[in-house]
Structures are given as structure tokens and as C-alpha cells.
Short mmCIF file of C-alpha atoms in Angstrom, two decimals:
data_model
loop_
_atom_site.label_atom_id
_atom_site.label_comp_id
_atom_site.label_asym_id
_atom_site.label_seq_id
_atom_site.Cartn_x
_atom_site.Cartn_y
_atom_site.Cartn_z
CA UNK A 9 67.20 170.58 169.77
CA UNK A 10 64.08 172.66 169.32
CA UNK A 11 62.08 170.36 167.05
CA UNK A 12 58.36 171.01 167.41
CA UNK A 13 55.67 168.33 167.36
CA UNK A 14 54.91 169.37 163.78
CA UNK A 15 58.56 168.90 162.77
CA UNK A 16 58.60 165.42 164.27
CA UNK A 17 55.30 164.62 162.55
CA UNK A 18 56.76 165.72 159.22
CA UNK A 19 59.88 163.59 159.74
CA UNK A 20 57.81 160.51 160.57
CA UNK A 21 55.53 161.07 157.59
CA UNK A 22 58.56 161.39 155.32
CA UNK A 23 59.97 158.10 156.53
CA UNK A 24 56.60 156.41 155.93
CA UNK A 25 56.16 157.85 152.42
CA UNK A 26 59.74 157.08 151.40
CA UNK A 27 59.72 153.51 152.75
CA UNK A 28 56.40 152.61 151.16
CA UNK A 29 57.40 154.26 147.87
CA UNK A 30 60.69 152.37 147.77
CA UNK A 31 58.94 149.08 148.54
CA UNK A 32 56.37 149.57 145.74
CA UNK A 33 59.08 150.72 143.34
CA UNK A 34 61.12 147.56 143.95
CA UNK A 35 57.99 145.45 143.35
CA UNK A 36 57.14 147.03 140.02
CA UNK A 37 60.61 148.22 139.06
CA UNK A 38 62.24 144.77 139.20
CA UNK A 39 60.07 143.04 136.55
CA UNK A 40 60.07 146.22 134.45
CA UNK A 41 63.87 146.53 134.56
CA UNK A 42 64.29 142.81 133.85
CA UNK A 43 61.98 143.01 130.84
CA UNK A 44 63.80 146.12 129.56
CA UNK A 45 67.16 144.39 129.93
CA UNK A 46 66.11 141.23 128.07
CA UNK A 47 63.56 142.23 125.47
CA UNK A 48 64.20 142.84 121.77
CA UNK A 49 60.72 144.38 121.40
CA UNK A 50 60.39 147.53 119.34
CA UNK A 51 58.56 149.08 122.31
CA UNK A 52 61.76 148.93 124.33
CA UNK A 53 63.04 152.35 123.26
CA UNK A 54 59.66 153.98 123.91
CA UNK A 55 59.51 152.38 127.38
CA UNK A 56 63.04 153.42 128.24
CA UNK A 57 62.18 156.97 127.22
CA UNK A 58 58.98 157.01 129.31
CA UNK A 59 60.82 155.70 132.38
CA UNK A 60 63.43 158.46 132.05
CA UNK A 61 60.91 161.30 131.58
CA UNK A 62 60.56 162.22 135.29
CA UNK A 63 64.28 163.08 135.20
CA UNK A 64 63.62 165.80 132.67
CA UNK A 65 60.29 167.29 133.72
CA UNK A 66 60.52 170.00 136.39
CA UNK A 67 58.85 168.56 139.54
CA UNK A 68 56.24 171.30 139.75
CA UNK A 69 55.24 170.62 136.14
CA UNK A 70 54.92 166.90 136.82
CA UNK A 71 52.99 167.70 140.00
CA UNK A 72 50.62 169.99 138.14
CA UNK A 73 49.75 167.36 135.54
CA UNK A 74 49.30 164.70 138.22
CA UNK A 75 46.96 167.09 140.00
CA UNK A 76 44.91 167.56 136.83
CA UNK A 77 44.93 163.84 136.04
CA UNK A 78 44.04 162.62 139.55
CA UNK A 79 41.73 165.56 140.44
CA UNK A 80 37.94 165.71 140.26
CA UNK A 81 37.90 166.47 136.52
CA UNK A 82 40.80 164.21 135.54
CA UNK A 83 40.60 160.81 133.90
CA UNK A 84 42.18 158.96 136.84
CA UNK A 85 40.20 161.05 139.33
CA UNK A 86 36.88 160.10 137.75
CA UNK A 87 37.93 156.46 137.65
CA UNK A 88 38.88 156.38 141.35
CA UNK A 89 35.66 158.23 142.24
CA UNK A 90 33.60 155.61 140.37
CA UNK A 91 35.46 152.87 142.24
CA UNK A 92 34.41 154.56 145.48
CA UNK A 93 37.97 155.57 146.44
CA UNK A 94 37.42 159.32 146.13
CA UNK A 95 40.16 161.42 144.53
CA UNK A 96 43.83 160.85 145.27
CA UNK A 97 45.42 164.31 145.56
CA UNK A 98 45.84 165.66 149.12
CA UNK A 99 45.86 162.13 150.59
CA UNK A 100 48.67 159.88 151.79
CA UNK A 101 47.92 157.41 148.98
CA UNK A 102 48.09 160.17 146.37
CA UNK A 103 51.43 161.28 147.77
CA UNK A 104 52.83 157.75 147.50
CA UNK A 105 51.58 157.29 143.92
CA UNK A 106 53.08 160.61 142.84
CA UNK A 107 56.39 159.70 144.52
CA UNK A 108 56.43 156.30 142.79
CA UNK A 109 56.16 157.99 139.39
CA UNK A 110 58.67 160.67 140.28
CA UNK A 111 61.32 158.24 141.61
CA UNK A 112 60.73 155.49 139.02
CA UNK A 113 63.91 156.08 136.94
CA UNK A 114 66.04 156.09 140.10
CA UNK A 115 65.05 152.49 140.80
CA UNK A 116 64.61 151.07 137.30
CA UNK A 117 67.86 152.34 135.80
CA UNK A 118 70.35 150.89 138.35
CA UNK A 119 68.51 147.55 138.22
CA UNK A 120 68.57 147.57 134.44
CA UNK A 121 72.31 148.23 134.40
CA UNK A 122 72.92 145.41 136.86
CA UNK A 123 70.80 142.98 134.80
CA UNK A 124 72.63 143.91 131.59
CA UNK A 125 75.92 143.00 133.24
CA UNK A 126 74.90 139.36 133.84
CA UNK A 127 76.37 137.19 131.13
CA UNK A 128 73.87 135.42 128.93
CA UNK A 129 75.85 132.15 129.11
CA UNK A 130 75.25 131.82 132.85
CA UNK A 131 71.50 132.07 132.37
CA UNK A 132 71.57 129.67 129.42
CA UNK A 133 73.60 127.14 131.38
CA UNK A 134 71.06 127.26 134.22
CA UNK A 135 68.21 126.79 131.76
CA UNK A 136 69.95 123.82 130.12
CA UNK A 137 70.30 122.26 133.56
CA UNK A 138 66.54 122.48 133.89
CA UNK A 139 66.03 125.51 136.14
CA UNK A 140 62.71 127.29 135.65
CA UNK A 141 62.73 131.04 134.88
CA UNK A 142 61.61 132.08 138.40
CA UNK A 143 64.24 129.86 139.99
CA UNK A 144 66.89 131.36 137.69
CA UNK A 145 65.78 134.83 138.69
CA UNK A 146 65.85 134.22 142.44
CA UNK A 147 68.95 132.00 142.67
CA UNK A 148 71.14 133.53 139.97
CA UNK A 149 69.98 136.98 138.83
CA UNK A 150 69.19 138.45 142.24
CA UNK A 151 72.45 137.46 143.98
CA UNK A 152 74.48 138.58 140.98
CA UNK A 153 72.79 141.98 140.82
CA UNK A 154 72.89 142.61 144.57
CA UNK A 155 74.73 145.90 144.21
CA UNK A 156 72.15 147.05 141.68
CA UNK A 157 69.35 146.37 144.17
CA UNK A 158 71.19 148.25 146.88
CA UNK A 159 71.77 151.32 144.68
CA UNK A 160 68.16 151.21 143.49
CA UNK A 161 66.88 151.08 147.08
CA UNK A 162 69.14 153.88 148.25
CA UNK A 163 68.43 156.15 145.28
CA UNK A 164 64.68 155.50 145.38
CA UNK A 165 64.49 156.21 149.12
CA UNK A 166 66.81 159.22 149.05
CA UNK A 167 65.12 160.80 146.06
CA UNK A 168 61.69 160.45 147.68
CA UNK A 169 62.92 162.01 150.93
CA UNK A 170 64.31 164.95 148.98
CA UNK A 171 61.37 165.64 146.69
CA UNK A 172 59.53 168.92 147.04
CA UNK A 173 57.82 170.28 143.95
CA UNK A 174 55.64 167.25 143.33
CA UNK A 175 54.57 166.75 146.95
CA UNK A 176 53.76 170.41 147.42
CA UNK A 177 51.50 170.39 144.37
CA UNK A 178 49.84 166.99 144.82
CA UNK A 179 49.90 166.96 148.62
CA UNK A 180 48.70 170.45 149.44
CA UNK A 181 50.90 170.94 152.54
CA UNK A 182 48.33 169.48 154.99
CA UNK A 183 49.65 168.91 158.55
CA UNK A 184 50.24 165.22 159.45
CA UNK A 185 48.70 164.03 156.17
CA UNK A 186 50.87 165.34 153.36
CA UNK A 187 53.33 167.75 155.03
CA UNK A 188 56.68 166.02 154.62
CA UNK A 189 60.02 167.37 155.84
CA UNK A 190 60.97 169.25 152.68
CA UNK A 191 57.62 171.06 152.77
CA UNK A 192 57.94 171.77 156.49
CA UNK A 193 61.37 173.34 155.88
CA UNK A 194 59.78 175.46 153.16
CA UNK A 195 57.10 176.54 155.68
CA UNK A 196 59.76 177.63 158.15
CA UNK A 197 61.61 179.57 155.46
CA UNK A 198 58.40 181.26 154.29
CA UNK A 199 57.70 182.29 157.88
CA UNK A 200 61.32 183.55 158.09
CA UNK A 201 61.90 181.06 160.94
CA UNK A 202 65.43 180.36 159.77
CA UNK A 203 66.50 178.83 163.10
CA UNK A 204 63.83 176.10 162.90
CA UNK A 205 64.60 175.58 159.21
CA UNK A 206 68.31 175.09 160.03
CA UNK A 207 67.54 172.59 162.77
CA UNK A 208 65.18 170.51 160.67
CA UNK A 209 67.54 170.59 157.68
CA UNK A 210 70.31 169.51 160.06
CA UNK A 211 68.28 166.54 161.29
CA UNK A 212 67.51 165.55 157.70
CA UNK A 213 71.18 165.82 156.77
CA UNK A 214 72.39 163.73 159.72
CA UNK A 215 69.64 161.13 159.17
CA UNK A 216 70.45 160.77 155.46
CA UNK A 217 74.17 160.62 156.15
CA UNK A 218 73.70 157.86 158.73
CA UNK A 219 71.39 155.79 156.51
CA UNK A 220 73.82 155.97 153.59
CA UNK A 221 76.79 155.28 155.87
CA UNK A 222 75.16 152.17 157.33
CA UNK A 223 74.23 150.84 153.90
CA UNK A 224 77.67 151.45 152.42
CA UNK A 225 79.55 149.98 155.38
CA UNK A 226 77.37 146.89 155.37
CA UNK A 227 78.31 146.46 151.72
CA UNK A 228 82.02 146.97 152.14
CA UNK A 229 82.49 143.44 153.46
CA UNK A 230 80.35 142.09 150.65
CA UNK A 231 82.37 143.12 147.58
CA UNK A 232 80.22 146.12 146.73
CA UNK A 233 81.63 147.95 143.75
CA UNK A 234 83.39 144.99 142.18
CA UNK A 235 80.52 144.11 140.00
CA UNK B 9 36.88 161.09 193.70
CA UNK B 10 33.16 161.37 192.94
CA UNK B 11 33.59 165.07 192.43
CA UNK B 12 36.36 164.44 189.99
CA UNK B 13 34.24 161.91 188.13
CA UNK B 14 31.38 164.39 187.96
CA UNK B 15 33.67 167.10 186.66
CA UNK B 16 34.93 164.71 184.07
CA UNK B 17 31.38 163.79 183.01
CA UNK B 18 30.44 167.44 182.84
CA UNK B 19 33.46 168.32 180.74
CA UNK B 20 32.81 165.38 178.48
CA UNK B 21 29.17 166.40 178.01
CA UNK B 22 30.17 170.00 177.45
CA UNK B 23 32.67 168.88 174.88
CA UNK B 24 30.10 166.89 172.91
CA UNK B 25 27.48 169.62 173.12
CA UNK B 26 29.75 172.27 171.67
CA UNK B 27 30.83 169.97 168.82
CA UNK B 28 34.44 170.96 168.43
CA UNK B 29 35.16 170.70 164.73
CA UNK B 30 38.25 171.02 162.58
CA UNK B 31 38.62 173.25 159.57
CA UNK B 32 41.38 173.19 156.98
CA UNK B 33 42.60 176.56 155.77
CA UNK B 34 44.77 177.49 152.79
CA UNK B 35 46.95 180.42 153.88
CA UNK B 36 49.08 182.67 151.66
CA UNK B 37 52.72 182.11 152.62
CA UNK B 38 53.30 185.75 153.59
CA UNK B 39 50.60 185.40 156.28
CA UNK B 40 52.15 182.30 157.90
CA UNK B 41 53.19 183.88 161.21
CA UNK B 42 50.13 185.95 162.07
CA UNK B 43 47.81 183.12 161.05
CA UNK B 44 49.62 180.61 163.26
CA UNK B 45 49.05 182.96 166.18
CA UNK B 46 45.42 183.65 165.21
CA UNK B 47 44.73 179.90 164.93
CA UNK B 48 46.02 179.35 168.47
CA UNK B 49 43.76 182.13 169.80
CA UNK B 50 40.85 180.72 167.79
CA UNK B 51 41.28 177.31 169.39
CA UNK B 52 41.42 178.87 172.85
CA UNK B 53 38.26 180.94 172.33
CA UNK B 54 36.04 178.50 170.43
CA UNK B 55 37.37 174.99 171.03
CA UNK B 56 37.42 174.41 167.28
CA UNK B 57 40.68 173.50 165.56
CA UNK B 58 42.10 175.32 162.56
CA UNK B 59 44.59 173.30 160.51
CA UNK B 60 46.80 175.50 158.34
CA UNK B 61 48.39 174.84 154.97
CA UNK B 62 50.81 177.42 153.61
CA UNK B 63 51.65 178.06 149.98
CA UNK B 64 51.39 180.43 147.07
CA UNK B 65 47.94 181.76 146.25
CA UNK B 66 48.05 180.77 142.57
CA UNK B 67 48.93 177.19 143.44
CA UNK B 68 46.07 177.03 145.94
CA UNK B 69 43.60 178.07 143.23
CA UNK B 70 44.59 175.17 140.96
CA UNK B 71 44.50 172.79 143.95
CA UNK B 72 41.04 173.97 145.08
CA UNK B 73 39.67 173.69 141.54
CA UNK B 74 40.95 170.11 141.48
CA UNK B 75 39.29 168.97 144.66
CA UNK B 76 41.56 170.06 147.53
CA UNK B 77 39.79 169.72 150.90
CA UNK B 78 40.37 173.35 151.98
CA UNK B 79 37.40 175.16 153.50
CA UNK B 80 38.73 178.72 153.73
CA UNK B 81 41.22 180.52 151.50
CA UNK B 82 43.32 183.42 152.81
CA UNK B 83 44.85 184.82 149.66
CA UNK B 84 47.78 187.20 149.22
CA UNK B 85 45.66 189.24 146.82
CA UNK B 86 42.04 189.79 145.82
CA UNK B 87 42.25 188.41 142.25
CA UNK B 88 42.58 184.75 143.21
CA UNK B 89 39.54 184.69 145.56
CA UNK B 90 37.52 186.51 142.87
CA UNK B 91 38.52 183.85 140.34
CA UNK B 92 37.34 181.11 142.72
CA UNK B 93 33.97 182.79 143.25
CA UNK B 94 33.55 183.24 139.49
CA UNK B 95 34.35 179.58 138.92
CA UNK B 96 31.74 178.68 141.56
CA UNK B 97 34.13 177.16 144.10
CA UNK B 98 33.60 179.84 146.74
CA UNK B 99 30.81 181.85 148.34
CA UNK B 100 30.90 185.37 146.93
CA UNK B 101 29.15 187.11 149.85
CA UNK B 102 31.72 185.79 152.32
CA UNK B 103 34.71 187.56 150.70
CA UNK B 104 36.34 190.36 152.71
CA UNK B 105 39.75 192.05 153.03
CA UNK B 106 41.41 190.64 156.15
CA UNK B 107 44.64 192.62 155.78
CA UNK B 108 46.23 195.37 153.71
CA UNK B 109 49.85 194.68 152.82
CA UNK B 110 52.36 197.51 153.31
CA UNK B 111 55.37 197.94 151.08
CA UNK B 112 58.83 199.02 152.32
CA UNK B 113 62.12 199.63 150.58
CA UNK B 114 64.57 197.83 152.83
CA UNK B 115 68.28 197.11 153.18
CA UNK B 116 69.96 194.91 155.78
CA UNK B 117 72.63 197.62 156.22
CA UNK B 118 71.98 200.39 158.72
CA UNK B 119 71.67 203.94 157.31
CA UNK B 120 71.63 202.69 153.72
CA UNK B 121 68.04 203.44 152.76
CA UNK B 122 67.03 207.00 153.66
CA UNK B 123 63.61 207.92 155.05
CA UNK B 124 62.39 209.44 151.80
CA UNK B 125 63.59 206.81 149.34
CA UNK B 126 65.91 209.30 147.63
CA UNK B 127 68.43 206.49 147.12
CA UNK B 128 66.26 205.22 144.22
CA UNK B 129 67.07 208.33 142.18
CA UNK B 130 70.65 208.58 143.47
CA UNK B 131 71.61 204.98 142.59
CA UNK B 132 75.01 203.50 143.48
CA UNK B 133 73.84 199.89 143.92
CA UNK B 134 74.23 196.81 141.72
CA UNK B 135 70.94 195.05 142.43
CA UNK B 136 67.46 195.95 143.57
CA UNK B 137 65.20 193.05 144.59
CA UNK B 138 61.46 192.83 144.11
CA UNK B 139 58.90 190.06 143.88
CA UNK B 140 57.86 188.89 140.42
CA UNK B 141 55.15 191.43 139.49
CA UNK B 142 53.20 188.81 137.54
CA UNK B 143 52.98 186.42 140.51
CA UNK B 144 53.08 188.57 143.62
CA UNK B 145 51.01 191.67 144.43
CA UNK B 146 53.98 193.16 146.32
CA UNK B 147 55.97 192.99 143.08
CA UNK B 148 53.25 194.74 141.11
CA UNK B 149 53.10 197.43 143.81
CA UNK B 150 56.87 197.92 143.64
CA UNK B 151 56.68 198.48 139.87
CA UNK B 152 53.95 201.08 140.44
CA UNK B 153 56.14 202.93 142.94
CA UNK B 154 59.14 202.99 140.59
CA UNK B 155 57.00 204.27 137.73
CA UNK B 156 55.41 206.95 139.90
CA UNK B 157 58.90 208.12 140.90
CA UNK B 158 60.09 208.08 137.27
CA UNK B 159 63.02 205.74 137.99
CA UNK B 160 61.60 202.56 136.41
CA UNK B 161 63.62 202.77 133.16
CA UNK B 162 66.94 203.48 134.85
CA UNK B 163 66.52 200.78 137.51
CA UNK B 164 65.00 197.99 135.43
CA UNK B 165 68.41 196.56 134.37
CA UNK B 166 69.27 196.13 138.09
CA UNK B 167 66.16 194.06 138.95
CA UNK B 168 66.46 190.69 140.64
CA UNK B 169 63.04 189.10 140.96
CA UNK B 170 62.01 186.70 143.74
CA UNK B 171 59.40 184.07 143.03
CA UNK B 172 57.50 185.40 146.02
CA UNK B 173 57.97 187.97 148.73
CA UNK B 174 59.81 185.51 151.05
CA UNK B 175 62.45 184.81 148.41
CA UNK B 176 62.75 188.54 147.73
CA UNK B 177 63.40 189.07 151.44
CA UNK B 178 66.14 186.39 151.27
CA UNK B 179 67.90 188.22 148.43
CA UNK B 180 68.07 191.39 150.53
CA UNK B 181 68.63 189.88 154.00
CA UNK B 182 71.65 187.91 152.74
CA UNK B 183 73.05 191.09 151.19
CA UNK B 184 73.07 189.65 147.67
CA UNK B 185 70.88 192.57 146.70
CA UNK B 186 71.81 195.83 148.44
CA UNK B 187 68.16 196.78 148.79
CA UNK B 188 64.71 195.68 147.75
CA UNK B 189 60.97 196.07 148.06
CA UNK B 190 59.67 193.73 150.75
CA UNK B 191 56.61 193.53 152.99
CA UNK B 192 56.56 195.63 156.16
CA UNK B 193 55.37 192.47 157.95
CA UNK B 194 58.73 190.82 157.20
CA UNK B 195 60.95 193.52 158.68
CA UNK B 196 58.94 194.95 161.56
CA UNK B 197 57.76 193.94 164.98
CA UNK B 198 55.08 195.89 166.84
CA UNK B 199 55.41 198.71 164.34
CA UNK B 200 59.20 199.09 164.54
CA UNK B 201 61.75 198.12 161.90
CA UNK B 202 63.80 195.34 163.50
CA UNK B 203 67.06 195.58 161.55
CA UNK B 204 68.78 197.45 158.72
CA UNK B 205 67.24 200.56 157.25
CA UNK B 206 63.92 201.13 155.54
CA UNK B 207 61.67 203.57 153.76
CA UNK B 208 57.96 203.02 154.36
CA UNK B 209 56.51 203.71 150.94
CA UNK B 210 53.64 206.26 151.20
CA UNK B 211 50.18 204.89 150.35
CA UNK B 212 49.67 207.33 147.47
CA UNK B 213 52.46 205.73 145.42
CA UNK B 214 50.78 202.32 144.97
CA UNK B 215 47.30 200.82 144.90
CA UNK B 216 46.31 199.02 148.10
CA UNK B 217 47.54 195.41 148.40
CA UNK B 218 44.27 193.76 149.41
CA UNK B 219 44.57 190.33 150.95
CA UNK B 220 41.12 188.75 150.75
CA UNK B 221 39.63 185.83 152.64
CA UNK B 222 36.83 183.72 151.17
CA UNK B 223 34.73 180.81 152.40
CA UNK B 224 34.91 177.86 150.01
CA UNK B 225 31.89 175.78 149.06
CA UNK B 226 33.33 172.78 150.94
CA UNK B 227 33.26 174.73 154.23
CA UNK B 228 29.75 176.09 153.86
CA UNK B 229 28.27 173.72 156.46
CA UNK B 230 31.22 173.39 158.84
CA UNK B 231 30.60 175.43 162.01
CA UNK B 232 34.36 175.69 162.57
CA UNK B 233 34.89 177.31 159.16
CA UNK B 234 32.03 179.75 159.73
CA UNK B 235 33.39 180.57 163.20
CA UNK B 236 36.87 181.24 161.83
CA UNK B 237 35.56 183.65 159.18
CA UNK B 238 33.93 185.58 162.07
CA UNK B 239 36.99 185.29 164.30
CA UNK B 240 39.22 186.89 161.63
CA UNK B 241 37.19 190.09 162.08
CA UNK B 242 37.35 190.04 165.91
CA UNK B 243 39.56 192.51 167.82
CA UNK B 244 41.75 189.62 169.01
CA UNK B 245 42.60 188.72 165.41
CA UNK B 246 42.88 192.27 164.09
CA UNK B 247 45.30 193.17 166.90
CA UNK B 248 47.56 190.32 165.85
CA UNK B 249 47.28 191.32 162.18
CA UNK B 250 48.27 194.92 162.98
CA UNK B 251 51.15 193.78 165.20
CA UNK B 252 52.64 191.98 162.24
CA UNK B 253 52.79 195.10 160.09
CA UNK B 254 49.56 194.91 158.14
CA UNK B 255 46.79 197.48 158.11
CA UNK B 256 43.06 197.01 157.93
CA UNK B 257 40.66 198.63 155.49
#
């Protein structure tokens, strides 16, 4: 294999961005999906629509508005500058925040579907027996929606690995800081270095295949797909 | 042993005295290859490091105006650097043309494009590729050529437009378009066409494709950025630029 140091750097950066993004998404996506699955609030439809928006917007459009919002003249940018954090675009943190927004529906929606599928009676029975809401969530909801968590993790991770338009716009293609694999492949193609592009795309393909294969085979023994 | 230690100390001192700095440069995608080579030479000659980011010139302008940390901008045209200097993000006096882009009509098939471009009037193809004239200067130049040869109206229905010159090259190199207007830098090496057949479009058929470099306000006080602006004009750099199929003003 002829992977250069820059290619390896891009791969490593991608793994870091995607792992951190997935972790954050599970942290905020779980309560959000739970609320959406249980609430009768009239804001529910609006929230569902907002969560789904990144599916519709072309990535470069989303990236452009994030750039404006988080940049020196943007509302978020001025806020972060006042807090002494500087501006977020073209940094690792900015890349992660953009990825969180972009991959949000891919984590929230599978969780939401899994939560819907849990029968109300089970939860009510637990409550009658005196279990507190948090206990119910951790001992009943989470085990019952295991497959939902697995799909959410896989989709969130995979979608972040594959993103391009947003990271190119918000990240700025800076070596070792914001140059992820998809952008590095784009660089090779722009330079007409098709051989290097093929190799890196091949590595990405094998890596993704193996990750998905491991996850799915670990689930096979655990009744994945029955629920 | 002592000698080695002394050498080490000397090198260390030398290193700190010269203050090797790093500069971050936004490079138009079509200049990826020559700039990678120039950056390596630059590091060898000055000890400074040039970090390169590649992308489309228009995108770089919106990124720079929103706080991107680039210190030098090597554009694919002259309009984008001029916009940055008007908006007060760049230093006007620093702007210069680092390369002139050359247009060729190219096909990946041998003996398909003749040396005078007569095939444009003759026809017989389904698609002709060019870069989007609104986004890419090579596309605008291609339109000029077709108009000057009075074949624009007949050929317009056969246009396939690439988002940039690299995508345009892909259309033609994969044979999906029989021929197309691409950059000489994409299909030549040391002045020779590497594959297929090509017509080098004469200079009088299109206005010069000026690729301008400009120092951005953020790089004003970085010695590495200032050194790179100088290095781009040095014979070492201009030799590389010419080798890749560009000309100099």
C-alpha cells in the first residue's frame, strides 16, 4: 500500500471526529428522542421537522450557513469570541459541532422508532411497582431498545465518516486539523492522482465494511432484528 | 562525542535564530501539484513550512471573509483576489500573477482532435465538455474561443459542464465526453501532451487566464508568509510552474 503520512493523518482524524461526534450525538440524541417519543406537546411536530432538516439541505448549503453563523460576523461566532473561545470554523471543535448537526437525524430517528415500539403497559407496570423514571429508563427502556441504539451508533458514525460538503466548507481542508479522509480523497482527485485516491478509497471501504461486519455479527447472537 | 554535542548545540542555536515559521496557504485546486512541489522546495531553501489547503477559489473567499486562518491565497483567477482586497481582507500591493493558465481542446483518443481545432466546425461528436463558465475561468475562456470561431450556437446543445476544471477533465478522460476544453497543465508533462490528442488553443482566441496570488491581512507579520510570496517569483518556483504547463506574464 502506498498510503502517505498525510493519508494516514486524514484517516486518524476521521476516526477521531466520527467517534467523538457519535458519542456526543448519543448523549444529546437519547433524551431528545425519548422526549419526542413520549410527549404530546404541540412543539413535537416542529421539533421532528427541525431534526429531519439536515436530511433535506444539501451539505454545502448547510456548511455555508454554519460558516456564516459560527464565523467572525455570525451570532454564534461573536458569542464564542466573547467567551474567549475564538471562532469555531477551521478548528477540530468546529468540525465536530458541524458533524453533530449534520448527523443528528441519523441518531435521533432510529432511537425514536425503538422507543415508540416499547409498550406503554410495561412502563406503567414498572412505575406502579415503584420504579423511578431514571431506573425505568436504564433497566427497561435501554435493554428493550438495544437494536435502536446499535443502529443509531452505526448510522451516526458511518454518516460522519462519509460527510464531505459540510466539512470542506466549515473545516477549510487544513492538514492534520480538519482534513478528513473524504476531503483527502477529493484532494487526490483534484490533483489527478487517481492511484492514491483509489488506495485511500479502498482503505475506507475495507475499514467501513469491517466495522459494520463486526457490529452485525456481534448482534446476530443477540436477537438483532427481532424487535 | 563532544564534537557531536557541539554540532547539536550549533544546529539548535541556528534553528532558533532563523525562526522557522509555518504559513497556511489556500491554493486553487488546479494548482495542487505544482504547489506541492514548490512547498517542498520552499522548505528546503528557507526552513519555513508551508501548509497547503486545496479548494475552489470562490469557496476560499467566503471562508477567508468568515475568519479562516489562511495567510496567502493562490487563486485560479484574478477576480477573487481583487474582491478580497476591496473587502479589506488582503494587501493590495502584494497581488501578482503567479501563473497564466493555458487552454487546450483535448480528447483521450489518439488522432481525434486535429492540430488546428477544425473538428469544432466539422462536428461528429455527442458531447463537448467545458468547465462552468460562471465558476471557472477556464470555462469562460472556452466560451470565448467558441464564439471567436463562430461555432458557439451549433455546439451549445452538446455542452456538458464540469463544476471545475478537474471534473471537466474527468468527463473527457473517462470518454464520457469525446472531447473538451481542459487546462494544458492537466494533460502535459514538461511541455509534451502525455496522452490522447490535443489542440493548443492560440492565445489570440481568449483573454489571458490570470491566476493571482495575494497576501492576506492575517499573514502580514509572518516571515514565512512574506518569504513564500518572494519564493513564488524565484527561478526555482517559476521553473516548476512552467514544467506543469503554465506560462508566466
